[in-house]
Amino acid sequence: MATSDGGFDWRRIVFGDETLPDPDYPLDHVPKNERKGLVSLSAVLLGLVFFAGTMWAGAEVSAAMGFQEMLTAMVVGHIILGGYVALLCGISANAGLTTVLLARYSFGRIGAKWADLLLGGTQVGWFGVTIPMVAVPTATYFGLESAAMVSALVLIWGLLHMSTAYFGYDGMEKLSYVAVPFLVIVGLLSIGLAVGDAGGIDGLLAQTGGGEMTFGLAVTIVVGTFISAGTQAPNWARFAVNSRVAFWAGLIAFLVGNSFLFLSGAVGGAVYDVTPAGDLYEVLVAQGLASVGLIALILNIWTTNDNAAYAFSVAGAEAFDFDRKRPFVIVGCAIGILLALAGADGLLLPWLELLGQYIPPLGAIIIADFLLCWRGGIPRMDDVQFTSVRWTGVLAYVVGCLVAVLTAGSVLPGVTAPAPVPGMAALNGMLAAALVHIVGYYALEETGLLPSHRVPEDANRV
């Protein structure tokens, strides 16, 4: 891209066309004329949830419980997950706002910065830990397994994952239109082959587990696989033409799509002895489809990782109150690539644990806050005098996280805590946060004991 003096226009590369608004509206409500339909949004959200880690979780639960018991836990868990995400998607489409901008309403102008750090920071880490999941198998497939070649592939894949996020919703939409149908076809083919190798449906259902996993823990794993990403689904659902389309797109992706991935992993893990159990690529290699498996893995990781890059770019835009996302895509991806080169991929499972514990209470507060305060329509941000910190939301979040910690028995990976609260950490944290926010709103904000936002009577609502 040349300038008038023949040089490279680095500013345009980093910031885009500054004479036009950012087409992804990182600091504003998405205009009605930029909204998308059910097919577009479902494709993008399905691309987000099609992730190999969900398949590993399916194989883990099936191996521990047995196949039939796994099916029950899968249904219960995904009803919880799908309902939670669908509600968030509907709210975001109504407002046309990202998760971090919705957090301004729930936590205040300064309080929302914690959401930026939590959602953006963890997604930078996610970007880093997942690049090697495709770089290493690529190196193995082509026989390029030296450390230098693996590092080169980490860089190449990291830049490719960045590229679609760089072009925003449109870039991810185009990739998803290719990836999602291909992954569905390959998944169905793999399940069919696995059922045949298991001796039919009866042979699969007859498989028993080791018996070391409770039903509550199994549902926790099902919910935890993608509840943190589901909390960020508003980043894309805000483009929906209306809240109904957003709700159904969220339900299709996180109930149907995630169940499909979970089931695929469970079937593959039950039939083939591969490591990691249920892994998409390794299962397809065992079925004699190595080339197809590599392509499927590439698309599987790419469609999830570009969503991670997009998520931390809009969080960065909110954190620095800067109305363009591209600089944060570039910087965040650079950090993620460096993390990958440093060996961060070994932290994937602890990272999932961290995300599933501390992110869901934030989404629960946004849902409760919408139902309490903004049922008549969210006032446009320009018309709201945001309080610096909305303490009812902060208090609710702290309590929700504390309950999650006391359920999981873990503060951070490797740092234990007492676990006197039974049940599922993610679900308990969400319920506690929502309840405290409701009580705090009526007891502290409605009575004037704590400040809230000032919204003029004539505020324009969306």
GROMACS .gro file of C-alpha atoms in nm:
model
  462
    1MET     CA    1   0.000   0.000   0.000
    2ALA     CA    2   0.184   0.307  -0.122
    3THR     CA    3   0.158   0.671  -0.019
    4SER     CA    4   0.185   0.972  -0.249
    5ASP     CA    5   0.565   0.982  -0.199
    6GLY     CA    6   0.600   0.614  -0.290
    7GLY     CA    7   0.652   0.495   0.066
    8PHE     CA    8   0.460   0.236   0.261
    9ASP     CA    9   0.148   0.367   0.435
   10TRP     CA   10   0.205   0.202   0.772
   11ARG     CA   11  -0.057   0.415   0.941
   12ARG     CA   12  -0.329   0.285   0.711
   13ILE     CA   13  -0.215  -0.073   0.768
   14VAL     CA   14  -0.236  -0.031   1.145
   15PHE     CA   15  -0.545   0.190   1.172
   16GLY     CA   16  -0.735   0.129   0.849
   17ASP     CA   17  -0.906   0.410   0.660
   18GLU     CA   18  -0.932   0.680   0.926
   19THR     CA   19  -1.173   0.885   0.717
   20LEU     CA   20  -1.435   0.614   0.777
   21PRO     CA   21  -1.563   0.459   1.100
   22ASP     CA   22  -1.421   0.120   1.196
   23PRO     CA   23  -1.658  -0.129   1.025
   24ASP     CA   24  -1.666  -0.336   1.346
   25TYR     CA   25  -1.775  -0.047   1.570
   26PRO     CA   26  -1.561  -0.139   1.873
   27LEU     CA   27  -1.683   0.163   2.075
   28ASP     CA   28  -2.034   0.213   1.943
   29HIS     CA   29  -2.369   0.049   1.884
   30VAL     CA   30  -2.377  -0.146   1.556
   31PRO     CA   31  -2.608   0.048   1.319
   32LYS     CA   32  -2.923  -0.127   1.202
   33ASN     CA   33  -2.810  -0.115   0.838
   34GLU     CA   34  -2.498  -0.319   0.926
   35ARG     CA   35  -2.685  -0.610   1.087
   36LYS     CA   36  -2.660  -0.972   0.972
   37GLY     CA   37  -2.904  -1.262   0.933
   38LEU     CA   38  -2.925  -1.602   1.099
   39VAL     CA   39  -2.705  -1.786   0.848
   40SER     CA   40  -2.418  -1.538   0.873
   41LEU     CA   41  -2.420  -1.517   1.251
   42SER     CA   42  -2.465  -1.893   1.299
   43ALA     CA   43  -2.166  -1.959   1.073
   44VAL     CA   44  -1.941  -1.726   1.273
   45LEU     CA   45  -2.053  -1.862   1.611
   46LEU     CA   46  -2.024  -2.224   1.492
   47GLY     CA   47  -1.671  -2.143   1.377
   48LEU     CA   48  -1.603  -2.020   1.730
   49VAL     CA   49  -1.728  -2.337   1.903
   50PHE     CA   50  -1.569  -2.587   1.663
   51PHE     CA   51  -1.260  -2.644   1.876
   52ALA     CA   52  -1.057  -2.960   1.937
   53GLY     CA   53  -1.052  -2.908   2.315
   54THR     CA   54  -1.428  -2.975   2.327
   55MET     CA   55  -1.365  -3.314   2.168
   56TRP     CA   56  -1.104  -3.397   2.431
   57ALA     CA   57  -1.358  -3.314   2.701
   58GLY     CA   58  -1.614  -3.545   2.538
   59ALA     CA   59  -1.364  -3.832   2.532
   60GLU     CA   60  -1.268  -3.767   2.897
   61VAL     CA   61  -1.627  -3.774   3.023
   62SER     CA   62  -1.718  -4.081   2.818
   63ALA     CA   63  -1.412  -4.273   2.939
   64ALA     CA   64  -1.494  -4.192   3.301
   65MET     CA   65  -1.873  -4.241   3.299
   66GLY     CA   66  -1.955  -4.472   3.013
   67PHE     CA   67  -2.122  -4.371   2.689
   68GLN     CA   68  -2.488  -4.370   2.794
   69GLU     CA   69  -2.425  -4.170   3.112
   70MET     CA   70  -2.212  -3.929   2.910
   71LEU     CA   71  -2.506  -3.859   2.680
   72THR     CA   72  -2.724  -3.752   2.975
   73ALA     CA   73  -2.453  -3.524   3.116
   74MET     CA   74  -2.396  -3.380   2.769
   75VAL     CA   75  -2.764  -3.291   2.723
   76VAL     CA   76  -2.798  -3.129   3.068
   77GLY     CA   77  -2.472  -2.937   3.038
   78HIS     CA   78  -2.539  -2.803   2.693
   79ILE     CA   79  -2.892  -2.692   2.782
   80ILE     CA   80  -2.733  -2.481   3.058
   81LEU     CA   81  -2.457  -2.355   2.830
   82GLY     CA   82  -2.683  -2.293   2.532
   83GLY     CA   83  -2.947  -2.110   2.735
   84TYR     CA   84  -2.688  -1.886   2.903
   85VAL     CA   85  -2.518  -1.790   2.577
   86ALA     CA   86  -2.846  -1.745   2.388
   87LEU     CA   87  -2.966  -1.494   2.650
   88LEU     CA   88  -2.641  -1.299   2.625
   89CYS     CA   89  -2.666  -1.301   2.246
   90GLY     CA   90  -3.021  -1.167   2.255
   91ILE     CA   91  -2.919  -0.887   2.491
   92SER     CA   92  -2.620  -0.789   2.280
   93ALA     CA   93  -2.828  -0.775   1.960
   94ASN     CA   94  -3.083  -0.555   2.134
   95ALA     CA   95  -2.806  -0.314   2.235
   96GLY     CA   96  -2.568  -0.365   1.943
   97LEU     CA   97  -2.277  -0.377   2.189
   98THR     CA   98  -1.979  -0.601   2.268
   99THR     CA   99  -1.946  -0.779   2.603
  100VAL     CA  100  -1.702  -0.519   2.736
  101LEU     CA  101  -1.932  -0.232   2.637
  102LEU     CA  102  -2.227  -0.405   2.805
  103ALA     CA  103  -1.997  -0.426   3.110
  104ARG     CA  104  -1.992  -0.045   3.125
  105TYR     CA  105  -2.360  -0.054   3.213
  106SER     CA  106  -2.312  -0.329   3.475
  107PHE     CA  107  -1.981  -0.219   3.631
  108GLY     CA  108  -1.934   0.150   3.548
  109ARG     CA  109  -1.687   0.339   3.333
  110ILE     CA  110  -1.381   0.239   3.540
  111GLY     CA  111  -1.525  -0.088   3.666
  112ALA     CA  112  -1.556  -0.213   3.307
  113LYS     CA  113  -1.177  -0.198   3.276
  114TRP     CA  114  -1.164  -0.518   3.481
  115ALA     CA  115  -1.380  -0.683   3.214
  116ASP     CA  116  -1.133  -0.558   2.951
  117LEU     CA  117  -0.840  -0.709   3.140
  118LEU     CA  118  -1.020  -1.034   3.219
  119LEU     CA  119  -1.174  -1.095   2.878
  120GLY     CA  120  -0.900  -0.940   2.665
  121GLY     CA  121  -0.605  -1.064   2.868
  122THR     CA  122  -0.723  -1.422   2.888
  123GLN     CA  123  -0.794  -1.430   2.513
  124VAL     CA  124  -0.438  -1.318   2.437
  125GLY     CA  125  -0.327  -1.618   2.642
  126TRP     CA  126  -0.577  -1.842   2.463
  127PHE     CA  127  -0.438  -1.729   2.127
  128GLY     CA  128  -0.090  -1.828   2.243
  129VAL     CA  129  -0.172  -2.168   2.389
  130THR     CA  130  -0.369  -2.285   2.085
  131ILE     CA  131  -0.133  -2.199   1.795
  132PRO     CA  132   0.093  -2.501   1.865
  133MET     CA  133  -0.214  -2.728   1.850
  134VAL     CA  134  -0.202  -2.685   1.472
  135ALA     CA  135   0.168  -2.600   1.424
  136VAL     CA  136   0.300  -2.922   1.580
  137PRO     CA  137   0.072  -3.162   1.382
  138THR     CA  138   0.156  -2.969   1.063
  139ALA     CA  139   0.526  -3.020   1.132
  140THR     CA  140   0.470  -3.389   1.205
  141TYR     CA  141   0.264  -3.444   0.891
  142PHE     CA  142   0.531  -3.294   0.664
  143GLY     CA  143   0.828  -3.440   0.856
  144LEU     CA  144   0.952  -3.097   0.964
  145GLU     CA  145   0.987  -3.167   1.334
  146SER     CA  146   1.299  -2.968   1.419
  147ALA     CA  147   1.259  -2.696   1.680
  148ALA     CA  148   1.335  -2.428   1.421
  149MET     CA  149   1.068  -2.553   1.181
  150VAL     CA  150   0.806  -2.584   1.455
  151SER     CA  151   0.884  -2.225   1.561
  152ALA     CA  152   0.853  -2.110   1.200
  153LEU     CA  153   0.515  -2.282   1.171
  154VAL     CA  154   0.401  -2.121   1.497
  155LEU     CA  155   0.482  -1.782   1.344
  156ILE     CA  156   0.311  -1.865   1.013
  157TRP     CA  157  -0.006  -1.999   1.171
  158GLY     CA  158  -0.017  -1.713   1.420
  159LEU     CA  159  -0.007  -1.459   1.138
  160LEU     CA  160  -0.275  -1.648   0.943
  161HIS     CA  161  -0.501  -1.661   1.249
  162MET     CA  162  -0.446  -1.288   1.290
  163SER     CA  163  -0.534  -1.216   0.928
  164THR     CA  164  -0.906  -1.293   0.944
  165ALA     CA  165  -0.945  -1.111   1.275
  166TYR     CA  166  -0.765  -0.815   1.118
  167PHE     CA  167  -1.044  -0.789   0.860
  168GLY     CA  168  -1.306  -0.816   1.136
  169TYR     CA  169  -1.647  -0.976   1.119
  170ASP     CA  170  -1.638  -0.997   0.739
  171GLY     CA  171  -1.309  -1.185   0.739
  172MET     CA  172  -1.426  -1.436   0.999
  173GLU     CA  173  -1.760  -1.478   0.820
  174LYS     CA  174  -1.592  -1.574   0.491
  175LEU     CA  175  -1.364  -1.827   0.663
  176SER     CA  176  -1.658  -1.976   0.855
  177TYR     CA  177  -1.860  -2.027   0.535
  178VAL     CA  178  -1.580  -2.257   0.416
  179ALA     CA  179  -1.481  -2.416   0.746
  180VAL     CA  180  -1.814  -2.497   0.910
  181PRO     CA  181  -1.966  -2.712   0.631
  182PHE     CA  182  -1.635  -2.895   0.584
  183LEU     CA  183  -1.601  -2.969   0.957
  184VAL     CA  184  -1.961  -3.090   0.981
  185ILE     CA  185  -1.914  -3.329   0.687
  186VAL     CA  186  -1.583  -3.460   0.823
  187GLY     CA  187  -1.731  -3.497   1.171
  188LEU     CA  188  -2.026  -3.698   1.044
  189LEU     CA  189  -1.794  -3.915   0.833
  190SER     CA  190  -1.567  -3.980   1.130
  191ILE     CA  191  -1.859  -4.068   1.360
  192GLY     CA  192  -1.996  -4.307   1.098
  193LEU     CA  193  -1.663  -4.485   1.061
  194ALA     CA  194  -1.618  -4.503   1.438
  195VAL     CA  195  -1.963  -4.651   1.495
  196GLY     CA  196  -1.886  -4.915   1.234
  197ASP     CA  197  -1.554  -4.999   1.402
  198ALA     CA  198  -1.732  -5.023   1.738
  199GLY     CA  199  -1.972  -5.285   1.606
  200GLY     CA  200  -2.267  -5.053   1.562
  201ILE     CA  201  -2.467  -4.830   1.795
  202ASP     CA  202  -2.526  -5.113   2.041
  203GLY     CA  203  -2.154  -5.176   2.070
  204LEU     CA  204  -2.092  -4.809   2.139
  205LEU     CA  205  -2.369  -4.779   2.400
  206ALA     CA  206  -2.247  -5.093   2.575
  207GLN     CA  207  -1.913  -4.934   2.661
  208THR     CA  208  -1.874  -4.858   3.031
  209GLY     CA  209  -1.651  -4.606   3.200
  210GLY     CA  210  -1.409  -4.620   3.486
  211GLY     CA  211  -1.668  -4.486   3.728
  212GLU     CA  212  -1.441  -4.215   3.871
  213MET     CA  213  -1.650  -3.912   3.767
  214THR     CA  214  -1.969  -3.788   3.933
  215PHE     CA  215  -2.261  -3.660   3.729
  216GLY     CA  216  -2.215  -3.308   3.872
  217LEU     CA  217  -1.848  -3.301   3.770
  218ALA     CA  218  -1.935  -3.429   3.424
  219VAL     CA  219  -2.190  -3.150   3.373
  220THR     CA  220  -1.931  -2.901   3.503
  221ILE     CA  221  -1.687  -3.015   3.235
  222VAL     CA  222  -1.955  -2.992   2.966
  223VAL     CA  223  -2.049  -2.638   3.069
  224GLY     CA  224  -1.690  -2.533   3.130
  225THR     CA  225  -1.560  -2.628   2.787
  226PHE     CA  226  -1.696  -2.312   2.626
  227ILE     CA  227  -1.875  -2.099   2.882
  228SER     CA  228  -1.592  -1.847   2.886
  229ALA     CA  229  -1.603  -1.809   2.508
  230GLY     CA  230  -1.983  -1.800   2.531
  231THR     CA  231  -1.956  -1.496   2.758
  232GLN     CA  232  -1.781  -1.321   2.468
  233ALA     CA  233  -2.041  -1.429   2.209
  234PRO     CA  234  -2.196  -1.076   2.221
  235ASN     CA  235  -1.890  -0.955   2.030
  236TRP     CA  236  -2.045  -1.115   1.721
  237ALA     CA  237  -2.412  -1.150   1.818
  238ARG     CA  238  -2.440  -0.768   1.830
  239PHE     CA  239  -2.440  -0.780   1.450
  240ALA     CA  240  -2.768  -0.977   1.444
  241VAL     CA  241  -3.061  -0.811   1.272
  242ASN     CA  242  -3.268  -0.856   1.589
  243SER     CA  243  -3.256  -1.023   1.931
  244ARG     CA  244  -3.454  -1.326   1.809
  245VAL     CA  245  -3.196  -1.406   1.540
  246ALA     CA  246  -2.915  -1.361   1.793
  247PHE     CA  247  -3.087  -1.588   2.047
  248TRP     CA  248  -3.133  -1.869   1.795
  249ALA     CA  249  -2.782  -1.833   1.654
  250GLY     CA  250  -2.641  -1.862   2.007
  251LEU     CA  251  -2.856  -2.167   2.074
  252ILE     CA  252  -2.760  -2.333   1.745
  253ALA     CA  253  -2.389  -2.283   1.809
  254PHE     CA  254  -2.364  -2.356   2.181
  255LEU     CA  255  -2.637  -2.620   2.217
  256VAL     CA  256  -2.632  -2.801   1.883
  257GLY     CA  257  -2.281  -2.724   1.755
  258ASN     CA  258  -2.101  -2.775   2.083
  259SER     CA  259  -2.295  -3.098   2.146
  260PHE     CA  260  -2.187  -3.223   1.804
  261LEU     CA  261  -1.820  -3.161   1.883
  262PHE     CA  262  -1.851  -3.310   2.231
  263LEU     CA  263  -2.022  -3.622   2.093
  264SER     CA  264  -1.763  -3.657   1.817
  265GLY     CA  265  -1.486  -3.658   2.073
  266ALA     CA  266  -1.669  -3.909   2.292
  267VAL     CA  267  -1.723  -4.148   2.000
  268GLY     CA  268  -1.365  -4.118   1.878
  269GLY     CA  269  -1.223  -4.158   2.227
  270ALA     CA  270  -1.438  -4.466   2.292
  271VAL     CA  271  -1.330  -4.646   1.975
  272TYR     CA  272  -0.969  -4.543   1.908
  273ASP     CA  273  -0.669  -4.542   2.142
  274VAL     CA  274  -0.516  -4.205   2.052
  275THR     CA  275  -0.348  -3.927   2.245
  276PRO     CA  276  -0.503  -3.692   2.335
  277ALA     CA  277  -0.817  -3.902   2.361
  278GLY     CA  278  -1.083  -3.805   2.105
  279ASP     CA  279  -0.848  -3.566   1.922
  280LEU     CA  280  -0.989  -3.478   1.579
  281TYR     CA  281  -0.662  -3.515   1.390
  282GLU     CA  282  -0.542  -3.832   1.566
  283VAL     CA  283  -0.880  -4.004   1.527
  284LEU     CA  284  -0.887  -3.927   1.155
  285VAL     CA  285  -0.529  -4.055   1.125
  286ALA     CA  286  -0.643  -4.379   1.293
  287GLN     CA  287  -0.924  -4.396   1.035
  288GLY     CA  288  -0.676  -4.361   0.747
  289LEU     CA  289  -0.771  -3.999   0.674
  290ALA     CA  290  -0.456  -3.814   0.777
  291SER     CA  291  -0.470  -3.550   0.502
  292VAL     CA  292  -0.837  -3.478   0.567
  293GLY     CA  293  -0.758  -3.470   0.938
  294LEU     CA  294  -0.488  -3.205   0.894
  295ILE     CA  295  -0.718  -2.982   0.688
  296ALA     CA  296  -0.996  -3.026   0.944
  297LEU     CA  297  -0.759  -2.944   1.230
  298ILE     CA  298  -0.632  -2.632   1.051
  299LEU     CA  299  -0.986  -2.501   1.001
  300ASN     CA  300  -1.091  -2.612   1.351
  301ILE     CA  301  -0.818  -2.412   1.525
  302TRP     CA  302  -0.823  -2.116   1.285
  303THR     CA  303  -1.193  -2.041   1.326
  304THR     CA  304  -1.157  -2.042   1.705
  305ASN     CA  305  -0.831  -1.850   1.727
  306ASP     CA  306  -0.931  -1.562   1.500
  307ASN     CA  307  -1.232  -1.516   1.730
  308ALA     CA  308  -0.992  -1.494   2.025
  309ALA     CA  309  -0.792  -1.226   1.843
  310TYR     CA  310  -1.110  -1.033   1.764
  311ALA     CA  311  -1.221  -1.058   2.128
  312PHE     CA  312  -0.902  -0.908   2.269
  313SER     CA  313  -0.903  -0.635   2.002
  314VAL     CA  314  -1.247  -0.502   2.103
  315ALA     CA  315  -1.151  -0.533   2.472
  316GLY     CA  316  -0.837  -0.329   2.402
  317ALA     CA  317  -1.040  -0.066   2.218
  318GLU     CA  318  -1.269  -0.026   2.521
  319ALA     CA  319  -0.981  -0.027   2.769
  320PHE     CA  320  -0.801   0.259   2.592
  321ASP     CA  321  -1.120   0.427   2.466
  322PHE     CA  322  -0.986   0.406   2.112
  323ASP     CA  323  -1.234   0.365   1.828
  324ARG     CA  324  -1.027   0.133   1.606
  325LYS     CA  325  -0.958  -0.234   1.675
  326ARG     CA  326  -0.677  -0.316   1.431
  327PRO     CA  327  -0.385  -0.193   1.646
  328PHE     CA  328  -0.501  -0.424   1.926
  329VAL     CA  329  -0.534  -0.718   1.686
  330ILE     CA  330  -0.174  -0.669   1.578
  331VAL     CA  331  -0.024  -0.613   1.924
  332GLY     CA  332  -0.229  -0.886   2.093
  333CYS     CA  333  -0.144  -1.142   1.826
  334ALA     CA  334   0.225  -1.053   1.851
  335ILE     CA  335   0.212  -1.120   2.225
  336GLY     CA  336   0.020  -1.444   2.167
  337ILE     CA  337   0.277  -1.565   1.913
  338LEU     CA  338   0.558  -1.491   2.158
  339LEU     CA  339   0.372  -1.688   2.426
  340ALA     CA  340   0.337  -1.979   2.185
  341LEU     CA  341   0.709  -1.969   2.103
  342ALA     CA  342   0.781  -1.971   2.478
  343GLY     CA  343   0.589  -2.298   2.521
  344ALA     CA  344   0.258  -2.170   2.659
  345ASP     CA  345   0.067  -2.458   2.496
  346GLY     CA  346   0.136  -2.672   2.802
  347LEU     CA  347  -0.098  -2.444   2.997
  348LEU     CA  348  -0.413  -2.518   2.794
  349LEU     CA  349  -0.601  -2.721   3.055
  350PRO     CA  350  -0.514  -2.484   3.346
  351TRP     CA  351  -0.617  -2.197   3.120
  352LEU     CA  352  -0.956  -2.358   3.058
  353GLU     CA  353  -0.999  -2.403   3.434
  354LEU     CA  354  -0.917  -2.037   3.496
  355LEU     CA  355  -1.155  -1.913   3.227
  356GLY     CA  356  -1.441  -2.134   3.343
  357GLN     CA  357  -1.414  -2.009   3.699
  358TYR     CA  358  -1.378  -1.632   3.674
  359ILE     CA  359  -1.558  -1.533   3.351
  360PRO     CA  360  -1.911  -1.681   3.391
  361PRO     CA  361  -2.009  -1.457   3.690
  362LEU     CA  362  -1.947  -1.154   3.470
  363GLY     CA  363  -2.191  -1.276   3.206
  364ALA     CA  364  -2.451  -1.364   3.469
  365ILE     CA  365  -2.437  -1.007   3.603
  366ILE     CA  366  -2.487  -0.862   3.253
  367ILE     CA  367  -2.796  -1.082   3.206
  368ALA     CA  368  -2.939  -0.996   3.550
  369ASP     CA  369  -2.866  -0.627   3.497
  370PHE     CA  370  -3.046  -0.620   3.164
  371LEU     CA  371  -3.353  -0.789   3.311
  372LEU     CA  372  -3.351  -0.550   3.607
  373CYS     CA  373  -3.261  -0.214   3.460
  374TRP     CA  374  -3.283  -0.209   3.084
  375ARG     CA  375  -3.592  -0.406   2.990
  376GLY     CA  376  -3.738  -0.098   2.822
  377GLY     CA  377  -3.432  -0.063   2.599
  378ILE     CA  378  -3.069   0.018   2.666
  379PRO     CA  379  -3.002   0.394   2.648
  380ARG     CA  380  -2.737   0.489   2.396
  381MET     CA  381  -2.394   0.530   2.554
  382ASP     CA  382  -2.372   0.894   2.450
  383ASP     CA  383  -2.682   0.969   2.659
  384VAL     CA  384  -2.563   0.795   2.978
  385GLN     CA  385  -2.357   0.961   3.248
  386PHE     CA  386  -2.172   0.649   3.361
  387THR     CA  387  -2.071   0.630   3.725
  388SER     CA  388  -1.704   0.545   3.767
  389VAL     CA  389  -1.766   0.220   3.955
  390ARG     CA  390  -2.103   0.053   3.993
  391TRP     CA  391  -2.040  -0.118   4.323
  392THR     CA  392  -2.341  -0.350   4.313
  393GLY     CA  393  -2.197  -0.517   4.003
  394VAL     CA  394  -1.848  -0.534   4.152
  395LEU     CA  395  -1.975  -0.683   4.478
  396ALA     CA  396  -2.184  -0.938   4.288
  397TYR     CA  397  -1.884  -1.037   4.078
  398VAL     CA  398  -1.659  -1.084   4.382
  399VAL     CA  399  -1.920  -1.300   4.556
  400GLY     CA  400  -1.979  -1.502   4.240
  401CYS     CA  401  -1.608  -1.572   4.203
  402LEU     CA  402  -1.575  -1.661   4.573
  403VAL     CA  403  -1.858  -1.913   4.543
  404ALA     CA  404  -1.695  -2.060   4.231
  405VAL     CA  405  -1.364  -2.091   4.417
  406LEU     CA  406  -1.529  -2.262   4.716
  407THR     CA  407  -1.701  -2.501   4.477
  408ALA     CA  408  -1.395  -2.584   4.269
  409GLY     CA  409  -1.150  -2.589   4.560
  410SER     CA  410  -0.904  -2.386   4.356
  411VAL     CA  411  -0.803  -2.020   4.348
  412LEU     CA  412  -0.560  -2.059   4.060
  413PRO     CA  413  -0.420  -2.369   3.892
  414GLY     CA  414  -0.201  -2.524   4.161
  415VAL     CA  415  -0.337  -2.300   4.439
  416THR     CA  416  -0.599  -2.494   4.633
  417ALA     CA  417  -0.880  -2.371   4.858
  418PRO     CA  418  -1.147  -2.537   5.075
  419ALA     CA  419  -1.441  -2.673   4.873
  420PRO     CA  420  -1.742  -2.680   5.107
  421VAL     CA  421  -1.994  -2.583   4.835
  422PRO     CA  422  -2.131  -2.879   4.634
  423GLY     CA  423  -2.221  -2.863   4.268
  424MET     CA  424  -2.072  -2.702   3.958
  425ALA     CA  425  -1.828  -2.414   3.995
  426ALA     CA  426  -1.932  -2.224   3.682
  427LEU     CA  427  -2.306  -2.260   3.749
  428ASN     CA  428  -2.277  -2.180   4.122
  429GLY     CA  429  -2.070  -1.871   4.047
  430MET     CA  430  -2.324  -1.749   3.793
  431LEU     CA  431  -2.623  -1.802   4.022
  432ALA     CA  432  -2.453  -1.637   4.319
  433ALA     CA  433  -2.345  -1.335   4.114
  434ALA     CA  434  -2.692  -1.285   3.965
  435LEU     CA  435  -2.862  -1.318   4.306
  436VAL     CA  436  -2.628  -1.072   4.480
  437HIS     CA  437  -2.667  -0.823   4.196
  438ILE     CA  438  -3.047  -0.838   4.218
  439VAL     CA  439  -3.043  -0.796   4.597
  440GLY     CA  440  -2.783  -0.519   4.578
  441TYR     CA  441  -2.979  -0.333   4.314
  442TYR     CA  442  -3.299  -0.318   4.522
  443ALA     CA  443  -3.131  -0.278   4.862
  444LEU     CA  444  -2.849  -0.039   4.774
  445GLU     CA  445  -2.912   0.138   4.442
  446GLU     CA  446  -3.290   0.183   4.452
  447THR     CA  447  -3.260   0.322   4.807
  448GLY     CA  448  -2.982   0.564   4.704
  449LEU     CA  449  -2.716   0.412   4.929
  450LEU     CA  450  -2.489   0.345   4.631
  451PRO     CA  451  -2.455   0.553   4.313
  452SER     CA  452  -2.570   0.435   3.973
  453HIS     CA  453  -2.567   0.582   3.625
  454ARG     CA  454  -2.762   0.896   3.545
  455VAL     CA  455  -2.994   0.851   3.249
  456PRO     CA  456  -3.200   1.151   3.131
  457GLU     CA  457  -3.572   1.097   3.080
  458ASP     CA  458  -3.541   1.181   2.711
  459ALA     CA  459  -3.245   0.948   2.651
  460ASN     CA  460  -3.245   0.778   2.315
  461ARG     CA  461  -3.287   0.403   2.360
  462VAL     CA  462  -3.188   0.130   2.117
   0.00000   0.00000   0.00000
